[in-house]
PDB file of C-alpha atoms in Angstrom:
ATOM      1  CA  UNK A   4     -20.888   5.236 -20.032  1.00 97.00           C
ATOM      2  CA  UNK A   5     -24.173   3.361 -19.954  1.00 98.00           C
ATOM      3  CA  UNK A   6     -24.869  -0.209 -18.845  1.00 98.00           C
ATOM      4  CA  UNK A   7     -27.805  -2.579 -18.859  1.00 98.00           C
ATOM      5  CA  UNK A   8     -27.185  -5.303 -16.301  1.00 97.00           C
ATOM      6  CA  UNK A   9     -28.623  -8.803 -16.530  1.00 96.00           C
ATOM      7  CA  UNK A  10     -31.226  -8.906 -13.726  1.00 95.00           C
ATOM      8  CA  UNK A  11     -30.645 -12.662 -13.357  1.00 95.00           C
ATOM      9  CA  UNK A  12     -27.082 -12.174 -12.114  1.00 96.00           C
ATOM     10  CA  UNK A  13     -25.716 -11.160  -8.730  1.00 95.00           C
ATOM     11  CA  UNK A  14     -24.258  -7.650  -9.042  1.00 95.00           C
ATOM     12  CA  UNK A  15     -23.858  -7.089  -5.289  1.00 93.00           C
ATOM     13  CA  UNK A  16     -20.102  -6.419  -5.702  1.00 93.00           C
ATOM     14  CA  UNK A  17     -20.834  -3.158  -7.519  1.00 94.00           C
ATOM     15  CA  UNK A  18     -19.986  -0.101  -5.466  1.00 89.00           C
ATOM     16  CA  UNK A  19     -19.170   3.547  -6.047  1.00 87.00           C
ATOM     17  CA  UNK A  20     -16.143   3.531  -8.378  1.00 89.00           C
ATOM     18  CA  UNK A  21     -14.358   6.037  -6.138  1.00 88.00           C
ATOM     19  CA  UNK A  22     -14.502   3.518  -3.283  1.00 91.00           C
ATOM     20  CA  UNK A  23     -12.896   0.666  -5.263  1.00 94.00           C
ATOM     21  CA  UNK A  24      -9.272  -0.100  -6.011  1.00 94.00           C
ATOM     22  CA  UNK A  25      -8.125   0.102  -9.622  1.00 93.00           C
ATOM     23  CA  UNK A  26      -7.744  -3.690  -9.701  1.00 96.00           C
ATOM     24  CA  UNK A  27     -11.284  -4.226  -8.408  1.00 96.00           C
ATOM     25  CA  UNK A  28     -12.706  -1.742 -10.937  1.00 96.00           C
ATOM     26  CA  UNK A  29     -10.907  -3.608 -13.740  1.00 96.00           C
ATOM     27  CA  UNK A  30     -12.321  -6.977 -12.647  1.00 96.00           C
ATOM     28  CA  UNK A  31     -15.835  -5.587 -12.381  1.00 97.00           C
ATOM     29  CA  UNK A  32     -15.581  -3.832 -15.752  1.00 97.00           C
ATOM     30  CA  UNK A  33     -14.598  -7.116 -17.400  1.00 97.00           C
ATOM     31  CA  UNK A  34     -17.669  -8.704 -15.812  1.00 96.00           C
ATOM     32  CA  UNK A  35     -20.016  -5.984 -17.098  1.00 94.00           C
ATOM     33  CA  UNK A  36     -18.610  -6.290 -20.601  1.00 95.00           C
ATOM     34  CA  UNK A  37     -18.901 -10.065 -20.536  1.00 96.00           C
ATOM     35  CA  UNK A  38     -22.120 -10.653 -18.597  1.00 96.00           C
ATOM     36  CA  UNK A  39     -24.062  -7.407 -18.872  1.00 96.00           C
ATOM     37  CA  UNK A  40     -26.861  -7.194 -21.416  1.00 97.00           C
ATOM     38  CA  UNK A  41     -25.413  -4.090 -23.061  1.00 98.00           C
ATOM     39  CA  UNK A  42     -22.813  -1.413 -22.438  1.00 98.00           C
ATOM     40  CA  UNK A  43     -21.492   1.650 -24.201  1.00 98.00           C
ATOM     41  CA  UNK A  44     -18.649   4.040 -23.402  1.00 98.00           C
ATOM     42  CA  UNK A  45     -18.216   7.374 -25.185  1.00 97.00           C
ATOM     43  CA  UNK A  46     -15.202   9.654 -25.083  1.00 95.00           C
ATOM     44  CA  UNK A  47     -15.672  13.386 -25.519  1.00 96.00           C
ATOM     45  CA  UNK A  48     -12.445  15.087 -26.586  1.00 95.00           C
ATOM     46  CA  UNK A  49     -10.956  18.109 -24.839  1.00 95.00           C
ATOM     47  CA  UNK A  50     -11.621  20.472 -27.764  1.00 95.00           C
ATOM     48  CA  UNK A  51     -15.332  19.683 -27.599  1.00 96.00           C
ATOM     49  CA  UNK A  52     -15.389  20.202 -23.839  1.00 96.00           C
ATOM     50  CA  UNK A  53     -13.669  23.559 -24.294  1.00 96.00           C
ATOM     51  CA  UNK A  54     -16.165  24.530 -27.005  1.00 96.00           C
ATOM     52  CA  UNK A  55     -19.445  23.510 -25.315  1.00 97.00           C
ATOM     53  CA  UNK A  56     -18.450  23.338 -21.581  1.00 95.00           C
ATOM     54  CA  UNK A  57     -18.061  20.339 -19.306  1.00 94.00           C
ATOM     55  CA  UNK A  58     -21.765  19.969 -18.456  1.00 96.00           C
ATOM     56  CA  UNK A  59     -22.932  20.027 -22.080  1.00 97.00           C
ATOM     57  CA  UNK A  60     -20.125  17.634 -23.068  1.00 97.00           C
ATOM     58  CA  UNK A  61     -21.173  15.265 -20.266  1.00 96.00           C
ATOM     59  CA  UNK A  62     -24.810  15.381 -21.356  1.00 97.00           C
ATOM     60  CA  UNK A  63     -23.732  14.721 -24.964  1.00 97.00           C
ATOM     61  CA  UNK A  64     -21.693  11.721 -23.832  1.00 97.00           C
ATOM     62  CA  UNK A  65     -24.645  10.380 -21.844  1.00 97.00           C
ATOM     63  CA  UNK A  66     -26.938  10.772 -24.847  1.00 97.00           C
ATOM     64  CA  UNK A  67     -24.451   8.979 -27.128  1.00 97.00           C
ATOM     65  CA  UNK A  68     -23.869   6.172 -24.627  1.00 98.00           C
ATOM     66  CA  UNK A  69     -27.593   5.531 -24.148  1.00 98.00           C
ATOM     67  CA  UNK A  70     -28.182   5.675 -27.917  1.00 97.00           C
ATOM     68  CA  UNK A  71     -25.599   2.899 -28.346  1.00 97.00           C
ATOM     69  CA  UNK A  72     -27.361   0.459 -26.023  1.00 98.00           C
ATOM     70  CA  UNK A  73     -29.054  -2.550 -27.579  1.00 97.00           C
ATOM     71  CA  UNK A  74     -31.577  -3.516 -26.407  1.00 97.00           C
ATOM     72  CA  UNK A  75     -32.894  -0.048 -25.632  1.00 96.00           C
ATOM     73  CA  UNK A  76     -33.528   0.463 -21.938  1.00 97.00           C
ATOM     74  CA  UNK A  77     -37.053   0.924 -20.622  1.00 96.00           C
ATOM     75  CA  UNK A  78     -35.854   3.525 -18.114  1.00 98.00           C
ATOM     76  CA  UNK A  79     -32.604   5.503 -18.026  1.00 98.00           C
ATOM     77  CA  UNK A  80     -31.157   6.198 -14.588  1.00 98.00           C
ATOM     78  CA  UNK A  81     -28.781   9.171 -14.510  1.00 97.00           C
ATOM     79  CA  UNK A  82     -26.366   9.994 -11.712  1.00 96.00           C
ATOM     80  CA  UNK A  83     -26.952  13.551 -10.498  1.00 96.00           C
ATOM     81  CA  UNK A  84     -29.688  16.070 -11.061  1.00 97.00           C
ATOM     82  CA  UNK A  85     -29.264  16.861 -14.773  1.00 96.00           C
ATOM     83  CA  UNK A  86     -30.293  14.592 -17.609  1.00 96.00           C
ATOM     84  CA  UNK A  87     -29.721  14.746 -21.349  1.00 96.00           C
ATOM     85  CA  UNK A  88     -32.656  15.188 -23.694  1.00 96.00           C
ATOM     86  CA  UNK A  89     -33.369  11.668 -24.923  1.00 96.00           C
ATOM     87  CA  UNK A  90     -36.457   9.897 -26.208  1.00 96.00           C
ATOM     88  CA  UNK A  91     -36.716   7.499 -23.262  1.00 98.00           C
ATOM     89  CA  UNK A  92     -38.076   7.809 -19.740  1.00 98.00           C
ATOM     90  CA  UNK A  93     -35.359   9.230 -17.469  1.00 98.00           C
ATOM     91  CA  UNK A  94     -34.934   9.448 -13.710  1.00 98.00           C
ATOM     92  CA  UNK A  95     -32.084  11.372 -12.105  1.00 98.00           C
ATOM     93  CA  UNK A  96     -30.593  10.004  -8.891  1.00 98.00           C
ATOM     94  CA  UNK A  97     -28.308  12.127  -6.760  1.00 97.00           C
ATOM     95  CA  UNK A  98     -25.552   9.850  -5.468  1.00 95.00           C
ATOM     96  CA  UNK A  99     -26.759   7.194  -7.895  1.00 96.00           C
ATOM     97  CA  UNK A 100     -23.332   5.639  -8.393  1.00 93.00           C
ATOM     98  CA  UNK A 101     -23.570   4.421  -4.784  1.00 92.00           C
ATOM     99  CA  UNK A 102     -27.270   3.504  -4.718  1.00 94.00           C
ATOM    100  CA  UNK A 103     -28.134   2.152  -8.189  1.00 96.00           C
ATOM    101  CA  UNK A 104     -26.187  -0.855  -9.504  1.00 96.00           C
ATOM    102  CA  UNK A 105     -26.480   0.130 -13.185  1.00 97.00           C
ATOM    103  CA  UNK A 106     -25.224   3.664 -12.452  1.00 97.00           C
ATOM    104  CA  UNK A 107     -22.379   2.231 -10.373  1.00 96.00           C
ATOM    105  CA  UNK A 108     -21.503  -0.127 -13.228  1.00 97.00           C
ATOM    106  CA  UNK A 109     -21.529   2.743 -15.745  1.00 97.00           C
ATOM    107  CA  UNK A 110     -19.320   4.776 -13.440  1.00 96.00           C
ATOM    108  CA  UNK A 111     -16.846   1.903 -13.181  1.00 97.00           C
ATOM    109  CA  UNK A 112     -16.783   1.432 -16.962  1.00 97.00           C
ATOM    110  CA  UNK A 113     -16.271   5.156 -17.507  1.00 96.00           C
ATOM    111  CA  UNK A 114     -13.460   5.313 -14.951  1.00 96.00           C
ATOM    112  CA  UNK A 115     -11.636   2.266 -16.311  1.00 97.00           C
ATOM    113  CA  UNK A 116     -11.960   3.569 -19.888  1.00 97.00           C
ATOM    114  CA  UNK A 117     -10.627   6.961 -18.849  1.00 96.00           C
ATOM    115  CA  UNK A 118      -7.749   5.380 -16.912  1.00 96.00           C
ATOM    116  CA  UNK A 119      -6.828   3.290 -19.984  1.00 97.00           C
ATOM    117  CA  UNK A 120      -6.907   6.414 -22.137  1.00 97.00           C
ATOM    118  CA  UNK A 121      -4.649   8.231 -19.651  1.00 97.00           C
ATOM    119  CA  UNK A 122      -2.178   5.323 -19.807  1.00 97.00           C
ATOM    120  CA  UNK A 123      -2.081   5.663 -23.605  1.00 97.00           C
ATOM    121  CA  UNK A 124      -1.481   9.399 -23.253  1.00 97.00           C
ATOM    122  CA  UNK A 125       1.361   8.572 -20.876  1.00 97.00           C
ATOM    123  CA  UNK A 126       3.074   6.691 -23.707  1.00 97.00           C
ATOM    124  CA  UNK A 127       2.689   9.711 -25.999  1.00 97.00           C
ATOM    125  CA  UNK A 128       3.624  12.310 -23.338  1.00 97.00           C
ATOM    126  CA  UNK A 129       5.850  10.495 -20.795  1.00 97.00           C
ATOM    127  CA  UNK A 130       6.993  13.694 -19.037  1.00 96.00           C
ATOM    128  CA  UNK A 131       3.521  14.328 -17.626  1.00 96.00           C
ATOM    129  CA  UNK A 132       2.948  11.150 -15.578  1.00 97.00           C
ATOM    130  CA  UNK A 133      -0.594  10.548 -16.868  1.00 97.00           C
ATOM    131  CA  UNK A 134      -0.427   6.829 -16.004  1.00 96.00           C
ATOM    132  CA  UNK A 135       0.069   7.758 -12.338  1.00 95.00           C
ATOM    133  CA  UNK A 136      -2.261  10.718 -11.779  1.00 94.00           C
ATOM    134  CA  UNK A 137      -4.799   9.862 -14.532  1.00 94.00           C
ATOM    135  CA  UNK A 138      -5.130  13.521 -15.512  1.00 91.00           C
ATOM    136  CA  UNK A 139      -6.242  14.756 -12.109  1.00 91.00           C
ATOM    137  CA  UNK A 140      -4.754  18.028 -10.871  1.00 90.00           C
ATOM    138  CA  UNK A 141      -2.175  16.475  -8.550  1.00 93.00           C
ATOM    139  CA  UNK A 142       0.986  18.309  -7.544  1.00 93.00           C
ATOM    140  CA  UNK A 143       2.921  16.141 -10.020  1.00 95.00           C
ATOM    141  CA  UNK A 144       0.564  16.991 -12.882  1.00 93.00           C
ATOM    142  CA  UNK A 145       0.552  20.709 -12.096  1.00 92.00           C
ATOM    143  CA  UNK A 146       4.350  20.742 -11.901  1.00 93.00           C
ATOM    144  CA  UNK A 147       4.608  19.050 -15.320  1.00 94.00           C
ATOM    145  CA  UNK A 148       2.069  21.453 -16.747  1.00 91.00           C
ATOM    146  CA  UNK A 149       4.087  24.392 -15.442  1.00 88.00           C
ATOM    147  CA  UNK A 150       7.376  22.943 -16.673  1.00 92.00           C
ATOM    148  CA  UNK A 151       6.334  21.634 -20.103  1.00 93.00           C
ATOM    149  CA  UNK A 152       3.129  23.524 -20.840  1.00 90.00           C
ATOM    150  CA  UNK A 153      -0.130  21.906 -21.901  1.00 93.00           C
ATOM    151  CA  UNK A 154      -0.336  19.101 -24.446  1.00 94.00           C
ATOM    152  CA  UNK A 155      -2.962  19.185 -27.212  1.00 93.00           C
ATOM    153  CA  UNK A 156      -5.001  16.858 -24.957  1.00 95.00           C
ATOM    154  CA  UNK A 157      -5.292  19.363 -22.109  1.00 94.00           C
ATOM    155  CA  UNK A 158      -8.550  21.279 -21.800  1.00 93.00           C
ATOM    156  CA  UNK A 159      -7.781  24.958 -22.354  1.00 92.00           C
ATOM    157  CA  UNK A 160     -10.773  25.851 -20.167  1.00 90.00           C
ATOM    158  CA  UNK A 161      -9.359  23.947 -17.156  1.00 87.00           C
ATOM    159  CA  UNK A 162      -8.168  26.631 -14.723  1.00 86.00           C
ATOM    160  CA  UNK A 163      -4.529  25.445 -14.283  1.00 83.00           C
ATOM    161  CA  UNK A 164      -4.106  25.065 -18.058  1.00 85.00           C
ATOM    162  CA  UNK A 165      -5.689  28.449 -18.702  1.00 86.00           C
ATOM    163  CA  UNK A 166      -3.413  30.043 -16.088  1.00 84.00           C
ATOM    164  CA  UNK A 167      -0.345  28.449 -17.687  1.00 81.00           C
ATOM    165  CA  UNK A 168      -1.362  29.704 -21.113  1.00 80.00           C
ATOM    166  CA  UNK A 169      -2.012  33.196 -19.749  1.00 80.00           C
ATOM    167  CA  UNK A 170       1.367  33.248 -17.965  1.00 74.00           C
ATOM    168  CA  UNK A 171       3.095  32.199 -21.214  1.00 63.00           C
ATOM    169  CA  UNK A 172       1.195  34.837 -23.148  1.00 55.00           C
ATOM    170  CA  UNK A 173       2.179  37.609 -20.746  1.00 59.00           C
ATOM    171  CA  UNK A 174       5.772  36.362 -20.535  1.00 58.00           C
ATOM    172  CA  UNK A 175       6.100  36.581 -24.293  1.00 57.00           C
ATOM    173  CA  UNK A 176       6.317  32.812 -24.687  1.00 56.00           C
ATOM    174  CA  UNK A 177       4.555  31.272 -27.671  1.00 53.00           C
ATOM    175  CA  UNK A 178       1.180  29.814 -26.734  1.00 49.00           C
ATOM    176  CA  UNK A 179       1.133  26.080 -27.368  1.00 51.00           C
TER     177      UNK A 179
END
């Protein structure tokens, strides 16, 4: 996700998305969409992540999100120490989601978009509990993965999914 915040507004409520409740993230995300100057969220599917790896998929998503901003930013702040190749000035900021309001806002938008996507997957695959664990490798998720196998949405390169597929392969079960 990428966000350009209106500098004339008070964005002091923005914090690291991991430190906020789901309800607070939702309220803030609505505010960014309504009062921010521009925002863009990109979803990279699991097949692409498996094909290019998680880092390259993340950099691709960043590049796409920034490309969708209008107006174009003067400077792109990136959380972490790796930046995509883009035709704008870029500065990486380790821990940026806690120290830079626009990075924090992008993190909140990305997290709320991902949580919404997981809730939709929960409707399609109710046995997996995606609405509760949001796709993280919780005990509940790992148990469902072991019991039902991976869905088409699971990343085959994710270690627990890979292990499940390998176990099925060696047990003579058809690989899903």
